[in-house]
């Protein structure tokens, strides 16, 4: 892959395929993955490829991925520049490790660590001001979907998470729709469900005064090599955020090479 500029929103909505390793892989294992993975995805110029790795692997992966075009990111950040916040990392620390992206508001952060929409908006502001590309995640739980509240929940998450975000920073933002009931469960949203919901998200972004038509929206939740192509064929699915299936180089490479 050739080096290319980092852009969130783009008029062409170029495919964006991102792995999220969660709490898997030591530094050595992470670097070994990159060495195996990069040759498998070759010289792709029509799509973006990214890896969100554990904080301890950021620097090693950023060095190993240099020159490959693979975007390297963290999975979370704190909104303050520095301070007495044991266990947290700042945007500047991510940049200092050589990474250029960060996931914000993943449902596991919201569910297990108390991340709120208000925190997401502060984290987004910190990421933008440090020059990072932010991948902001939203999604409903099974109970919310079954109660017919999916759109209401997403509208409220988007409003809270995007508070303070301004259109001129669109190049720093990518959205990810991850239905909580589809994450790590083996239960993928059908392509129709994902398409319908992502079209709604795009409309809501526009209603918030943001460039909904040019922002990229990823789908995440039990993406596998055998469903990646069908999901990517949907008009409002611009990329994929992949957990489990991104942990092995060959399976993530198959997803990246969809189509
Ligand atoms: P999964 O995770 O692909 O393992 O379902 C997706 C995610 O949480 O980003």
Coordinates of C-alpha atoms and ligand atoms in Angstrom, one line a residue:
X1 CA 0.0 0.0 0.0
X2 CA 1.2 3.5 -0.7
X3 CA 1.3 6.3 1.9
X4 CA -1.9 8.3 1.7
X5 CA -3.3 11.3 3.5
X6 CA -5.6 10.5 6.5
X7 CA -9.1 11.6 5.9
X8 CA -12.3 10.9 7.8
X9 CA -15.0 12.3 5.6
X10 CA -14.2 12.1 1.9
X11 CA -16.4 12.8 -1.0
X12 CA -15.7 9.4 -2.4
X13 CA -16.3 7.5 0.9
X14 CA -13.4 5.2 0.1
X15 CA -13.7 1.8 1.9
X16 CA -12.2 1.8 5.4
X17 CA -11.4 -1.6 6.9
X18 CA -10.4 -1.5 10.5
X19 CA -9.4 -4.2 13.0
X20 CA -10.0 -3.8 16.7
X21 CA -7.8 -6.1 18.7
X22 CA -9.4 -5.2 22.1
X23 CA -7.3 -6.8 24.9
X24 CA -5.5 -9.3 22.8
X25 CA -1.8 -9.5 21.8
X26 CA 1.5 -8.6 23.5
X27 CA 3.8 -6.2 21.8
X28 CA 5.8 -9.0 20.1
X29 CA 2.6 -10.8 18.9
X30 CA 1.3 -7.5 17.5
X31 CA 4.5 -6.8 15.5
X32 CA 4.6 -10.4 14.2
X33 CA 1.0 -9.9 13.0
X34 CA 2.0 -6.8 11.0
X35 CA 4.9 -8.6 9.4
X36 CA 2.6 -11.4 8.2
X37 CA -0.3 -9.2 7.3
X38 CA 1.2 -6.4 5.2
X39 CA 2.4 -8.7 2.4
X40 CA -1.1 -10.3 2.3
X41 CA -2.9 -7.0 1.5
X42 CA -0.3 -5.9 -1.1
X43 CA -0.5 -2.6 -2.8
X44 CA -4.0 -1.4 -2.3
X45 CA -4.7 2.1 -3.4
X46 CA -8.5 2.0 -3.4
X47 CA -9.2 1.4 0.3
X48 CA -7.9 2.4 3.7
X49 CA -6.7 -0.2 6.2
X50 CA -6.4 0.4 10.0
X51 CA -5.5 -1.5 13.2
X52 CA -6.7 -0.4 16.7
X53 CA -4.2 -2.0 19.0
X54 CA -3.6 -2.2 22.7
X55 CA -1.7 0.8 24.1
X56 CA 1.3 -1.3 25.0
X57 CA 1.7 -2.3 21.3
X58 CA 1.2 1.1 19.7
X59 CA 4.8 2.1 19.3
X60 CA 5.9 -1.3 18.0
X61 CA 3.1 -1.6 15.6
X62 CA 3.5 2.0 14.3
X63 CA 7.2 1.2 13.6
X64 CA 6.5 -2.1 12.0
X65 CA 3.7 -0.6 9.8
X66 CA 5.8 2.3 8.6
X67 CA 5.7 2.7 4.9
X68 CA 2.9 0.1 4.5
X69 CA 0.0 2.6 4.4
X70 CA -1.6 0.7 7.3
X71 CA -3.2 3.3 9.7
X72 CA -2.3 2.5 13.4
X73 CA -4.6 3.6 16.2
X74 CA -5.4 3.3 19.9
X75 CA -8.7 2.0 21.3
X76 CA -9.4 4.8 23.8
X77 CA -8.0 8.0 25.2
X78 CA -8.6 10.5 28.0
X79 CA -9.7 14.0 27.1
X80 CA -7.2 15.8 29.3
X81 CA -3.7 16.6 28.0
X82 CA -2.1 15.1 31.1
X83 CA -2.8 14.7 34.8
X84 CA -3.4 12.4 37.7
X85 CA -5.5 9.9 35.8
X86 CA -4.0 6.5 36.7
X87 CA -4.2 4.0 33.8
X88 CA -5.3 6.5 31.2
X89 CA -3.5 7.7 28.0
X90 CA -3.8 11.1 26.3
X91 CA -4.1 12.1 22.7
X92 CA -0.5 13.4 22.7
X93 CA 0.8 10.0 24.0
X94 CA -0.9 8.3 21.1
X95 CA 0.6 10.7 18.7
X96 CA 4.0 10.4 20.4
X97 CA 3.8 6.6 19.9
X98 CA 3.6 7.2 16.2
X99 CA -0.2 6.4 15.8
X100 CA -2.7 8.5 14.0
X101 CA -6.1 7.1 14.9
X102 CA -8.2 6.4 18.0
X103 CA -11.5 4.5 18.6
X104 CA -13.9 6.5 20.8
X105 CA -17.1 5.3 22.6
X106 CA -16.8 1.6 21.7
X107 CA -19.8 -0.2 23.3
X108 CA -17.4 -2.2 25.6
X109 CA -16.2 1.2 26.9
X110 CA -19.7 2.4 27.3
X111 CA -20.9 -0.9 28.9
X112 CA -18.0 -1.9 31.2
X113 CA -16.1 1.4 31.9
X114 CA -18.9 3.9 32.0
X115 CA -18.1 6.0 28.9
X116 CA -21.1 8.4 28.3
X117 CA -22.0 10.4 25.3
X118 CA -20.6 13.5 27.2
X119 CA -17.3 11.8 27.6
X120 CA -17.3 10.7 24.0
X121 CA -17.7 14.4 22.9
X122 CA -14.8 15.4 25.1
X123 CA -12.6 12.6 23.8
X124 CA -13.5 13.5 20.3
X125 CA -12.5 17.1 20.9
X126 CA -9.2 16.0 22.3
X127 CA -8.5 13.7 19.4
X128 CA -9.3 16.3 16.9
X129 CA -7.1 19.0 18.5
X130 CA -4.2 16.5 18.5
X131 CA -4.7 15.8 14.8
X132 CA -5.9 12.2 15.3
X133 CA -8.5 10.5 13.1
X134 CA -11.4 9.6 15.5
X135 CA -13.6 6.5 14.9
X136 CA -16.7 7.2 17.0
X137 CA -18.9 4.2 17.8
X138 CA -22.6 4.1 18.4
X139 CA -25.1 1.2 18.7
X140 CA -28.2 -0.1 20.4
X141 CA -28.6 -3.0 22.8
X142 CA -30.8 -6.0 22.0
X143 CA -33.4 -4.8 24.5
X144 CA -33.5 -1.4 22.8
X145 CA -33.9 -2.9 19.4
X146 CA -36.6 -5.3 20.5
X147 CA -38.5 -2.4 22.2
X148 CA -38.4 -0.6 18.8
X149 CA -36.1 2.1 20.2
X150 CA -33.1 1.7 17.9
X151 CA -33.5 5.0 16.0
X152 CA -34.3 7.0 19.2
X153 CA -31.3 5.6 21.0
X154 CA -29.0 6.3 18.0
X155 CA -30.3 9.8 17.6
X156 CA -29.6 10.5 21.2
X157 CA -26.1 8.9 21.1
X158 CA -25.2 10.9 18.0
X159 CA -26.5 14.2 19.4
X160 CA -24.5 13.8 22.7
X161 CA -21.4 12.4 21.1
X162 CA -21.2 15.0 18.3
X163 CA -21.8 18.0 20.7
X164 CA -19.2 20.6 19.9
X165 CA -17.9 18.8 16.7
X166 CA -17.8 21.2 13.8
X167 CA -18.1 20.4 10.0
X168 CA -14.7 21.9 9.2
X169 CA -13.1 19.0 11.1
X170 CA -14.9 16.3 9.0
X171 CA -11.5 14.9 7.9
X172 CA -10.9 13.8 11.5
X173 CA -14.1 11.8 11.9
X174 CA -15.4 8.4 11.0
X175 CA -18.6 6.9 12.5
X176 CA -19.0 3.2 13.3
X177 CA -22.4 1.6 13.8
X178 CA -22.0 -1.4 16.1
X179 CA -25.2 -3.0 17.3
X180 CA -24.3 -4.2 20.8
X181 CA -26.2 -7.5 20.2
X182 CA -24.0 -8.3 17.2
X183 CA -20.6 -7.8 18.9
X184 CA -18.7 -11.0 19.6
X185 CA -21.9 -13.0 19.5
X186 CA -21.6 -14.5 16.0
X187 CA -24.9 -12.8 15.3
X188 CA -24.4 -10.3 12.4
X189 CA -27.0 -7.7 11.7
X190 CA -28.5 -8.6 8.3
X191 CA -27.2 -6.4 5.5
X192 CA -30.7 -5.0 5.2
X193 CA -30.8 -4.1 9.0
X194 CA -27.3 -2.6 8.8
X195 CA -28.1 -0.6 5.7
X196 CA -31.4 0.7 7.1
X197 CA -29.8 1.8 10.3
X198 CA -26.7 3.4 8.7
X199 CA -28.9 5.3 6.3
X200 CA -30.7 6.7 9.4
X201 CA -27.4 7.6 11.0
X202 CA -26.3 9.5 7.9
X203 CA -29.6 11.4 7.9
X204 CA -29.2 12.2 11.6
X205 CA -25.7 13.5 11.0
X206 CA -27.0 15.9 8.3
X207 CA -29.8 17.0 10.7
X208 CA -27.1 17.9 13.2
X209 CA -25.5 20.2 10.6
X210 CA -22.7 17.7 9.8
X211 CA -21.8 16.5 6.3
X212 CA -23.7 13.3 6.5
X213 CA -23.3 12.6 2.8
X214 CA -19.5 12.6 2.9
X215 CA -18.8 11.1 6.3
X216 CA -17.8 7.5 6.3
X217 CA -19.9 5.1 8.4
X218 CA -18.5 1.7 9.2
X219 CA -20.5 -1.4 10.3
X220 CA -19.2 -3.6 13.1
X221 CA -20.4 -6.8 14.8
X222 CA -19.4 -10.3 13.9
X223 CA -17.9 -9.4 10.6
X224 CA -16.2 -12.4 9.0
X225 CA -14.5 -13.0 5.6
X226 CA -17.7 -14.6 4.3
X227 CA -20.0 -11.7 5.1
X228 CA -17.7 -8.8 4.4
X229 CA -18.5 -8.5 0.7
X230 CA -22.3 -8.5 1.1
X231 CA -22.1 -5.9 3.8
X232 CA -19.7 -3.7 1.8
X233 CA -22.1 -3.8 -1.2
X234 CA -24.7 -1.8 0.8
X235 CA -24.8 1.8 -0.2
X236 CA -24.5 3.3 3.3
X237 CA -21.8 0.9 4.6
X238 CA -18.5 2.5 3.8
X239 CA -16.3 0.2 5.8
X240 CA -16.0 -2.4 8.5
X241 CA -14.8 -2.5 12.1
X242 CA -13.7 -6.0 12.9
X243 CA -13.0 -7.6 16.3
X244 CA -12.5 -11.3 16.5
X245 CA -11.8 -11.9 12.8
X246 CA -9.0 -9.2 12.8
X247 CA -6.8 -11.2 15.2
X248 CA -5.5 -13.5 12.5
X249 CA -3.6 -12.0 9.6
X250 CA -5.1 -14.3 7.0
X251 CA -8.7 -13.8 8.0
X252 CA -8.3 -10.0 8.3
X253 CA -6.5 -9.9 5.0
X254 CA -9.5 -11.7 3.4
X255 CA -11.8 -9.1 4.8
X256 CA -9.6 -6.2 3.6
X257 CA -9.4 -7.8 0.1
X258 CA -13.2 -8.2 -0.2
X259 CA -14.5 -7.9 -3.7
Ligands
LIG1 P1 -16.6 -8.6 16.7 O1 -16.2 -7.2 17.4 O2 -16.2 -8.4 15.2 O3 -15.7 -9.6 17.4 O4 -18.0 -8.8 16.8 C1 -16.5 -6.0 16.7 C2 -16.1 -4.8 17.6 O5 -16.4 -4.8 18.8 O6 -15.5 -3.8 17.1

